[in-house]
PDB file of C-alpha atoms in Angstrom:
ATOM      1  CA  MET H   1      -8.894  -3.340  17.383  1.00  0.00           C
ATOM      2  CA  ASP H   2      -5.986  -1.001  17.884  1.00  0.00           C
ATOM      3  CA  ILE H   3      -5.357   0.680  14.534  1.00  0.00           C
ATOM      4  CA  ARG H   4      -1.740   1.571  15.319  1.00  0.00           C
ATOM      5  CA  THR H   5      -0.970  -2.119  15.977  1.00  0.00           C
ATOM      6  CA  ARG H   6      -2.677  -3.112  12.720  1.00  0.00           C
ATOM      7  CA  VAL H   7      -0.721  -0.432  10.805  1.00  0.00           C
ATOM      8  CA  ASN H   8       2.566  -1.705  12.224  1.00  0.00           C
ATOM      9  CA  GLU H   9       1.647  -5.300  11.355  1.00  0.00           C
ATOM     10  CA  LEU H  10       0.753  -4.230   7.800  1.00  0.00           C
ATOM     11  CA  GLN H  11       4.104  -2.486   7.364  1.00  0.00           C
ATOM     12  CA  GLN H  12       5.902  -5.641   8.497  1.00  0.00           C
ATOM     13  CA  TYR H  13       4.065  -7.698   5.861  1.00  0.00           C
ATOM     14  CA  ILE H  14       5.241  -5.212   3.230  1.00  0.00           C
ATOM     15  CA  ARG H  15       8.849  -5.286   4.523  1.00  0.00           C
ATOM     16  CA  ASP H  16       8.719  -9.080   4.283  1.00  0.00           C
ATOM     17  CA  GLY H  17       7.521  -8.881   0.656  1.00  0.00           C
ATOM     18  CA  ARG H  18       4.120 -10.355   1.558  1.00  0.00           C
ATOM     19  CA  ILE H  19       2.088  -7.706  -0.241  1.00  0.00           C
ATOM     20  CA  LEU H  20      -0.673  -9.949  -1.562  1.00  0.00           C
ATOM     21  CA  ASP H  21      -0.955 -11.697   1.820  1.00  0.00           C
ATOM     22  CA  ALA H  22      -1.258  -8.253   3.403  1.00  0.00           C
ATOM     23  CA  MET H  23      -4.131  -7.351   1.127  1.00  0.00           C
ATOM     24  CA  LYS H  24      -6.053 -10.458   2.175  1.00  0.00           C
ATOM     25  CA  GLU H  25      -5.301  -9.874   5.871  1.00  0.00           C
ATOM     26  CA  PHE H  26      -5.721  -6.099   6.211  1.00  0.00           C
ATOM     27  CA  TYR H  27      -8.244  -4.997   3.555  1.00  0.00           C
ATOM     28  CA  ALA H  28     -12.037  -5.307   3.654  1.00  0.00           C
ATOM     29  CA  GLU H  29     -13.870  -7.093   0.837  1.00  0.00           C
ATOM     30  CA  ASN H  30     -15.433  -3.782  -0.212  1.00  0.00           C
ATOM     31  CA  THR H  31     -12.215  -1.764   0.060  1.00  0.00           C
ATOM     32  CA  VAL H  32     -11.633   1.211  -2.213  1.00  0.00           C
ATOM     33  CA  MET H  33      -8.068   2.121  -3.213  1.00  0.00           C
ATOM     34  CA  GLN H  34      -6.938   5.155  -5.177  1.00  0.00           C
ATOM     35  CA  GLU H  35      -3.605   6.279  -6.631  1.00  0.00           C
ATOM     36  CA  ASN H  36      -3.272  10.089  -6.578  1.00  0.00           C
ATOM     37  CA  VAL H  37      -6.124  11.546  -8.680  1.00  0.00           C
ATOM     38  CA  ASN H  38      -6.685   8.389 -10.749  1.00  0.00           C
ATOM     39  CA  PRO H  39     -10.137   6.804 -10.547  1.00  0.00           C
ATOM     40  CA  PRO H  40     -10.520   4.554  -7.489  1.00  0.00           C
ATOM     41  CA  THR H  41     -10.398   0.769  -7.770  1.00  0.00           C
ATOM     42  CA  LEU H  42     -13.401  -0.828  -6.075  1.00  0.00           C
ATOM     43  CA  GLY H  43     -13.377  -4.105  -4.166  1.00  0.00           C
ATOM     44  CA  LEU H  44     -10.653  -6.357  -2.828  1.00  0.00           C
ATOM     45  CA  ALA H  45     -10.566  -8.700  -5.839  1.00  0.00           C
ATOM     46  CA  ASN H  46     -10.065  -5.805  -8.267  1.00  0.00           C
ATOM     47  CA  ASN H  47      -7.362  -4.313  -6.072  1.00  0.00           C
ATOM     48  CA  ILE H  48      -5.536  -7.640  -5.808  1.00  0.00           C
ATOM     49  CA  GLU H  49      -5.596  -7.843  -9.617  1.00  0.00           C
ATOM     50  CA  ARG H  50      -4.255  -4.268  -9.865  1.00  0.00           C
ATOM     51  CA  GLU H  51      -1.478  -5.120  -7.411  1.00  0.00           C
ATOM     52  CA  ASN H  52      -0.646  -8.304  -9.329  1.00  0.00           C
ATOM     53  CA  GLN H  53      -0.224  -6.205 -12.485  1.00  0.00           C
ATOM     54  CA  PHE H  54       2.151  -3.863 -10.656  1.00  0.00           C
ATOM     55  CA  LEU H  55       4.125  -6.716  -9.079  1.00  0.00           C
ATOM     56  CA  SER H  56       4.490  -8.478 -12.440  1.00  0.00           C
ATOM     57  CA  ASN H  57       6.688  -5.555 -13.517  1.00  0.00           C
ATOM     58  CA  VAL H  58       8.970  -5.761 -10.461  1.00  0.00           C
ATOM     59  CA  LYS H  59      12.139  -7.787 -10.948  1.00  0.00           C
ATOM     60  CA  GLU H  60      13.728  -7.130  -7.543  1.00  0.00           C
ATOM     61  CA  TRP H  61      12.798  -5.330  -4.323  1.00  0.00           C
ATOM     62  CA  LYS H  62      15.700  -3.290  -2.969  1.00  0.00           C
ATOM     63  CA  GLY H  63      14.139  -1.695   0.091  1.00  0.00           C
ATOM     64  CA  PHE H  64      11.125  -0.417   1.976  1.00  0.00           C
ATOM     65  CA  ALA H  65      11.370   2.134   4.770  1.00  0.00           C
ATOM     66  CA  VAL H  66       8.649   3.686   6.874  1.00  0.00           C
ATOM     67  CA  LYS H  67       9.505   7.299   7.621  1.00  0.00           C
ATOM     68  CA  ALA H  68       6.476   8.312   9.696  1.00  0.00           C
ATOM     69  CA  VAL H  69       3.208   6.892  11.035  1.00  0.00           C
ATOM     70  CA  ALA H  70       0.272   8.744  12.549  1.00  0.00           C
ATOM     71  CA  VAL H  71      -3.137   7.554  13.675  1.00  0.00           C
ATOM     72  CA  GLU H  72      -6.112   9.790  14.375  1.00  0.00           C
ATOM     73  CA  GLY H  73      -9.422   8.117  15.142  1.00  0.00           C
ATOM     74  CA  ASP H  74     -10.129   5.560  12.406  1.00  0.00           C
ATOM     75  CA  THR H  75      -7.555   7.038   9.993  1.00  0.00           C
ATOM     76  CA  SER H  76      -3.873   6.171   9.578  1.00  0.00           C
ATOM     77  CA  PHE H  77      -1.158   8.048   7.704  1.00  0.00           C
ATOM     78  CA  VAL H  78       2.032   6.295   6.614  1.00  0.00           C
ATOM     79  CA  GLU H  79       4.960   7.969   4.860  1.00  0.00           C
ATOM     80  CA  ALA H  80       7.173   5.379   3.196  1.00  0.00           C
ATOM     81  CA  ALA H  81       9.892   4.960   0.585  1.00  0.00           C
ATOM     82  CA  PHE H  82      10.276   2.040  -1.831  1.00  0.00           C
ATOM     83  CA  ASP H  83      13.176   1.004  -3.994  1.00  0.00           C
ATOM     84  CA  PHE H  84      12.864  -1.657  -6.660  1.00  0.00           C
ATOM     85  CA  VAL H  85      14.102  -2.677 -10.099  1.00  0.00           C
ATOM     86  CA  THR H  86      11.643  -3.176 -12.942  1.00  0.00           C
ATOM     87  CA  ARG H  87      11.715  -6.138 -15.333  1.00  0.00           C
ATOM     88  CA  ASP H  88      13.446  -3.939 -17.918  1.00  0.00           C
ATOM     89  CA  GLY H  89      16.235  -3.065 -15.442  1.00  0.00           C
ATOM     90  CA  LYS H  90      15.111   0.431 -14.438  1.00  0.00           C
ATOM     91  CA  ALA H  91      15.848   1.395 -10.803  1.00  0.00           C
ATOM     92  CA  VAL H  92      12.849   3.098  -9.194  1.00  0.00           C
ATOM     93  CA  HIS H  93      12.701   5.121  -5.979  1.00  0.00           C
ATOM     94  CA  LEU H  94       9.187   6.022  -4.855  1.00  0.00           C
ATOM     95  CA  GLU H  95       8.157   8.024  -1.815  1.00  0.00           C
ATOM     96  CA  GLN H  96       4.500   8.098  -0.897  1.00  0.00           C
ATOM     97  CA  VAL H  97       1.972   8.855   1.791  1.00  0.00           C
ATOM     98  CA  ALA H  98      -0.857   6.364   2.280  1.00  0.00           C
ATOM     99  CA  VAL H  99      -3.996   7.587   4.034  1.00  0.00           C
ATOM    100  CA  ALA H 100      -6.239   4.731   5.155  1.00  0.00           C
ATOM    101  CA  ARG H 101      -9.613   4.593   6.852  1.00  0.00           C
ATOM    102  CA  TRP H 102     -10.175   1.513   9.006  1.00  0.00           C
ATOM    103  CA  LYS H 103     -13.281  -0.335  10.183  1.00  0.00           C
ATOM    104  CA  ASN H 104     -13.220  -3.456  12.357  1.00  0.00           C
ATOM    105  CA  GLY H 105      -9.451  -3.886  11.872  1.00  0.00           C
ATOM    106  CA  LYS H 106      -9.611  -3.716   8.056  1.00  0.00           C
ATOM    107  CA  ILE H 107      -8.905  -0.945   5.578  1.00  0.00           C
ATOM    108  CA  VAL H 108     -12.081   0.216   3.845  1.00  0.00           C
ATOM    109  CA  HIS H 109     -10.530   3.105   1.924  1.00  0.00           C
ATOM    110  CA  GLU H 110      -6.913   3.937   1.084  1.00  0.00           C
ATOM    111  CA  ARG H 111      -5.444   6.669  -1.060  1.00  0.00           C
ATOM    112  CA  PHE H 112      -1.804   6.955  -2.078  1.00  0.00           C
ATOM    113  CA  TYR H 113      -0.158  10.327  -2.688  1.00  0.00           C
ATOM    114  CA  TYR H 114       3.151  10.461  -4.561  1.00  0.00           C
ATOM    115  CA  GLU H 115       4.980  12.324  -7.273  1.00  0.00           C
ATOM    116  CA  PRO H 116       4.170  10.540 -10.535  1.00  0.00           C
ATOM    117  CA  LYS H 117       7.115   9.660 -12.778  1.00  0.00           C
ATOM    118  CA  ASN H 118       6.949  10.849 -16.372  1.00  0.00           C
TER     119      ASN H 118
END
C-alpha cells in the first residue's frame, strides 16, 4: 500500500471528525501510541479507550489543519494544528508532529510531539 495515500486518507478522517473510525481503519490491533515522553499505550483497544477519554472532554471542534507531511520508507511525519473547546469552555490550540511507522497499510507505532500545556 502507498503510505502517502493512507496518510492523506487518515487526515481526511480527522478533518471530518471521524477520529474513532480512523483508529479502526488505520491502526493495527497491536499498535503502540505515545504522547511525548509519557509511557506508551499498548494495543488498539486501549488506545481507543484513551482517545474516548480525551474526546469526552471536547465540547466543540473548531479546526484541524495539516501544515506538512513527509514520508520516508515505512515512516510518516505529519505536522498539524488543532483548535477545540473543552467541556468547561476553555479554548485550546495544539500544534503537534505525529511520527508513525506503518506495516501493511496500518500504523503499528505512533508518537506525538507537542508542547504540553501547564
